[in-house]
mmCIF file of C-alpha atoms and ligand atoms in Angstrom:
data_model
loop_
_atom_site.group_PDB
_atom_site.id
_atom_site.type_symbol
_atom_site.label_atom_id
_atom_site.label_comp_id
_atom_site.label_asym_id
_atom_site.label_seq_id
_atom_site.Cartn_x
_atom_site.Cartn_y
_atom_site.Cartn_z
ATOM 1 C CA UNK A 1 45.634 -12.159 2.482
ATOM 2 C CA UNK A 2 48.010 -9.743 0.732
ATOM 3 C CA UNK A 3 46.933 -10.221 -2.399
ATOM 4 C CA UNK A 4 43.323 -9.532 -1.812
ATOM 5 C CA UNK A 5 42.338 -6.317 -2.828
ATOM 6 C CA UNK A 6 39.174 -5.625 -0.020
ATOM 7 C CA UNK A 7 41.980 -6.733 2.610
ATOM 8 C CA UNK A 8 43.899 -3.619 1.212
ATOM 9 C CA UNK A 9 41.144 -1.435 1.535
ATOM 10 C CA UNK A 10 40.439 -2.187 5.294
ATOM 11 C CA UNK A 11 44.309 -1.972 5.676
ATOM 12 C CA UNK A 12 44.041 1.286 3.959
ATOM 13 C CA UNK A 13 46.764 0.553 1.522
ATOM 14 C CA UNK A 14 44.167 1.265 -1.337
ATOM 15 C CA UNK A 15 41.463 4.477 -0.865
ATOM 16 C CA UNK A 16 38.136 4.261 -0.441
ATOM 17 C CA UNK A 17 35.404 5.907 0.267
ATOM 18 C CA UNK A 18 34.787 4.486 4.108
ATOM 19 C CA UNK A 19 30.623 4.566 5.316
ATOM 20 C CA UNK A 20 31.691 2.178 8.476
ATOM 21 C CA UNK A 21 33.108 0.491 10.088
ATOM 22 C CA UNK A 22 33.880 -1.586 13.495
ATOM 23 C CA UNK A 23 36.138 -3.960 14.951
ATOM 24 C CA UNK A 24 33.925 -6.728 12.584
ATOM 25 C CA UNK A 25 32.847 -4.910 9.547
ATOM 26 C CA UNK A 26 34.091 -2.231 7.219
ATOM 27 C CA UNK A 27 31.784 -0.398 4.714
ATOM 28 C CA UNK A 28 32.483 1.571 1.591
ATOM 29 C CA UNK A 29 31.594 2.952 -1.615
ATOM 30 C CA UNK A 30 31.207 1.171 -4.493
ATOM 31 C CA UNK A 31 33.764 2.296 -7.015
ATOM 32 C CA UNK A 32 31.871 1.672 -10.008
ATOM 33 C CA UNK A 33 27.946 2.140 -8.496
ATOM 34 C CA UNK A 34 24.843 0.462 -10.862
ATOM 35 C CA UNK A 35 22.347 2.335 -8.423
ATOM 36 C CA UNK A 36 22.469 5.892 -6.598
ATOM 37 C CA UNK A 37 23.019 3.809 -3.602
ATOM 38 C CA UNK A 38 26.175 0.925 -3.447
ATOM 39 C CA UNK A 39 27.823 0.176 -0.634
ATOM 40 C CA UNK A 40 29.902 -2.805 -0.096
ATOM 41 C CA UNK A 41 29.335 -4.466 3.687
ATOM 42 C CA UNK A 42 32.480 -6.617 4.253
ATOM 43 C CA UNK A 43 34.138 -8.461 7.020
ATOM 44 C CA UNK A 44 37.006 -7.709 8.132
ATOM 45 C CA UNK A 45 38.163 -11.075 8.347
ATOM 46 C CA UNK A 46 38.823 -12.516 5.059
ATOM 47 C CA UNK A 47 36.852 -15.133 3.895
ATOM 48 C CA UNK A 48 36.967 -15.389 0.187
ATOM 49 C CA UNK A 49 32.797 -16.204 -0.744
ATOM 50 C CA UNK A 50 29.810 -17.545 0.661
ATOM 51 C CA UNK A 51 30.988 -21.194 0.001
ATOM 52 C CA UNK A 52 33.530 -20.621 2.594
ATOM 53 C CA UNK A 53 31.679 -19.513 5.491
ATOM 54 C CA UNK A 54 32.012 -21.690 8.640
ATOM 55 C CA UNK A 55 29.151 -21.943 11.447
ATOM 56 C CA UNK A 56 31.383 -19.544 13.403
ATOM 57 C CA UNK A 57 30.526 -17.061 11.030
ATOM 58 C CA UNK A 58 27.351 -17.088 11.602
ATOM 59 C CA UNK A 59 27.035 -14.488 14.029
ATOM 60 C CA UNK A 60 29.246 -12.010 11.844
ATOM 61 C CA UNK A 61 26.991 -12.504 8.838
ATOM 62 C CA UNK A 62 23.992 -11.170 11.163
ATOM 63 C CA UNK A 63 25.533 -8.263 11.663
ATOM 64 C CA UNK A 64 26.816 -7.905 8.075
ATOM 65 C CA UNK A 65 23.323 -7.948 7.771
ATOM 66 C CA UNK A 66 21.868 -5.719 10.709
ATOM 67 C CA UNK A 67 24.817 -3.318 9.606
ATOM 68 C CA UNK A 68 22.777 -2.959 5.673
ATOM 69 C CA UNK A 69 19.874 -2.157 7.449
ATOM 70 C CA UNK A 70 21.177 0.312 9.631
ATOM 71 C CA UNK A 71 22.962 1.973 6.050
ATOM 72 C CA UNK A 72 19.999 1.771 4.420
ATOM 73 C CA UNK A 73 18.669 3.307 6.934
ATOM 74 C CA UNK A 74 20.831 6.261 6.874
ATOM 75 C CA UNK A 75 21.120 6.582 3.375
ATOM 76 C CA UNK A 76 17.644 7.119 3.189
ATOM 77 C CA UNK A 77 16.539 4.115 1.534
ATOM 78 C CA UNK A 78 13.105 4.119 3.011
ATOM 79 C CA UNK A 79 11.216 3.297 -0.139
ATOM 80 C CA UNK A 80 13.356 -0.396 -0.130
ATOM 81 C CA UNK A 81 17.223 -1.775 -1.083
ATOM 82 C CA UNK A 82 18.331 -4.770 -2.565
ATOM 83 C CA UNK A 83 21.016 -7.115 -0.215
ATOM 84 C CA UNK A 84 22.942 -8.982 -2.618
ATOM 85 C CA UNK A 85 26.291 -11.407 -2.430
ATOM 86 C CA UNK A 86 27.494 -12.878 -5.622
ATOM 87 C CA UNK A 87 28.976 -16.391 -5.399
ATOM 88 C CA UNK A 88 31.332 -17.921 -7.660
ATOM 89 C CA UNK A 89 31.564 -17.644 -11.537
ATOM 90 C CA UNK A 90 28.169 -18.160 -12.232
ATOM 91 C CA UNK A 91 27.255 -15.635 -9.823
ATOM 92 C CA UNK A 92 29.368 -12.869 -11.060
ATOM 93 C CA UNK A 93 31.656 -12.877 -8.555
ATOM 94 C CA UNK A 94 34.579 -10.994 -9.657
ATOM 95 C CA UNK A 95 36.499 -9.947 -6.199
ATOM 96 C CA UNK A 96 37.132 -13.049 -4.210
ATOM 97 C CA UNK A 97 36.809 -11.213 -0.191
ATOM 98 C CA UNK A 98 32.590 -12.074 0.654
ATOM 99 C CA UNK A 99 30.908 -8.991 -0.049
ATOM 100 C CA UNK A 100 27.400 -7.699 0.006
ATOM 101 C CA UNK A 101 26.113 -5.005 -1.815
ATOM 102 C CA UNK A 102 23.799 -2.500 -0.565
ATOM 103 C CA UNK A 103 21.553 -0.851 -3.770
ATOM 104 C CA UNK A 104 18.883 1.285 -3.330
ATOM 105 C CA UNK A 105 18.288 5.210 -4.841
ATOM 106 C CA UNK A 106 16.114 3.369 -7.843
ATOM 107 C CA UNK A 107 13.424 0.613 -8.864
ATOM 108 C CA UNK A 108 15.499 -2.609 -8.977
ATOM 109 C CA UNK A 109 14.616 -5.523 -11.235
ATOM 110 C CA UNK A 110 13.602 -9.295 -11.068
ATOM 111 C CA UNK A 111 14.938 -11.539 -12.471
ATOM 112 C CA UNK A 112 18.259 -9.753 -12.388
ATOM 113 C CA UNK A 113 20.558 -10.167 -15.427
HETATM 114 P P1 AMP B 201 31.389 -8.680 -7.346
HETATM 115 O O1 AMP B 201 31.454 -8.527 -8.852
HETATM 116 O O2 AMP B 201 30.064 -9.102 -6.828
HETATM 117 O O3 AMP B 201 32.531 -9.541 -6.871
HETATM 118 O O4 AMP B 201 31.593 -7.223 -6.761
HETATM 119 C C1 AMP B 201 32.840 -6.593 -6.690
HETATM 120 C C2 AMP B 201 32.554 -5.138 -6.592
HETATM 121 O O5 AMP B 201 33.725 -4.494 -6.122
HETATM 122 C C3 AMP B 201 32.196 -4.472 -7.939
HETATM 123 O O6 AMP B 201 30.900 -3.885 -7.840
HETATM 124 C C4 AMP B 201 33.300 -3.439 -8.140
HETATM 125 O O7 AMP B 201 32.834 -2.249 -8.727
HETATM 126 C C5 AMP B 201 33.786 -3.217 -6.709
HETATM 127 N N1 AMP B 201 35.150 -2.757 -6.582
HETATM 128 C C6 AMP B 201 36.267 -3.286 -7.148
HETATM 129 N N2 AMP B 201 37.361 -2.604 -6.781
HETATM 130 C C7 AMP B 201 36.926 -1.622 -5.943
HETATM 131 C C8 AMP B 201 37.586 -0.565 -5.232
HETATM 132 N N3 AMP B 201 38.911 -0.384 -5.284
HETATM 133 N N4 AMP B 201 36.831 0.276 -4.473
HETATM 134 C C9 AMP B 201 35.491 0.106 -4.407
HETATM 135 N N5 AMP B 201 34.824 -0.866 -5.053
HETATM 136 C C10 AMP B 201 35.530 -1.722 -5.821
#
């Protein structure tokens, strides 16, 4: 996906701040965080949201998954985090590469805005 621009960040064409990463998964900071903590867990595959996982995803969204907890986890989140993927237009989805974001560092809120 050339245009995307989380493929560019795994590829390195744009900088980020890298957490992670493995031959599956690729980890960064947040460039604009909304808690102490936020990280973005991504595949490295591109698959542009939720609505377009397959059931051979399955096992890479586990360890999208097991990799948060293992960040939070290191980042010292042992109070609690919030696990978060925002789907479509509705769900204030703005960059269209499946992303979850890892918050933690504060008290989060329900129901979120
Ligand atoms: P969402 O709105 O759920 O699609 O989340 C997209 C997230 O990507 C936002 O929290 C942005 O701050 C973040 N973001 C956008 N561009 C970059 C970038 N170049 N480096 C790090 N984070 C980014």
């Amino acid at each position: 996906m050339q245009e995307c621009i989380f493929c560019k960040i795994i590829a390195g064409e744009i900088p980020s701040q890298v957490v992670y990463q493995d031959e599956k998964v690729f980890a960064f900071k947040d460039i604009a965080p909304a808690a102490p903590i936020h990280i973005l867990i991504i595949p490295k595959k591109h698959i542009s949201s939720l609505n377009d996982l397959g059931v051979e995803d399955a096992a890479l969204m586990g360890h999208i998954v097991g990799t948060a907890a293992k960040l939070a986890k290191e980042f010292g989140l042992d109070k609690g985090y919030r696990l978060v993927s925002n789907c479509g237009e509705d769900g204030g989805q703005t960059v269209y590469h499946i992303h979850f974001h890892l918050l933690g560092g504060r008290q989060m809120h329900w129901p979120p805005g």
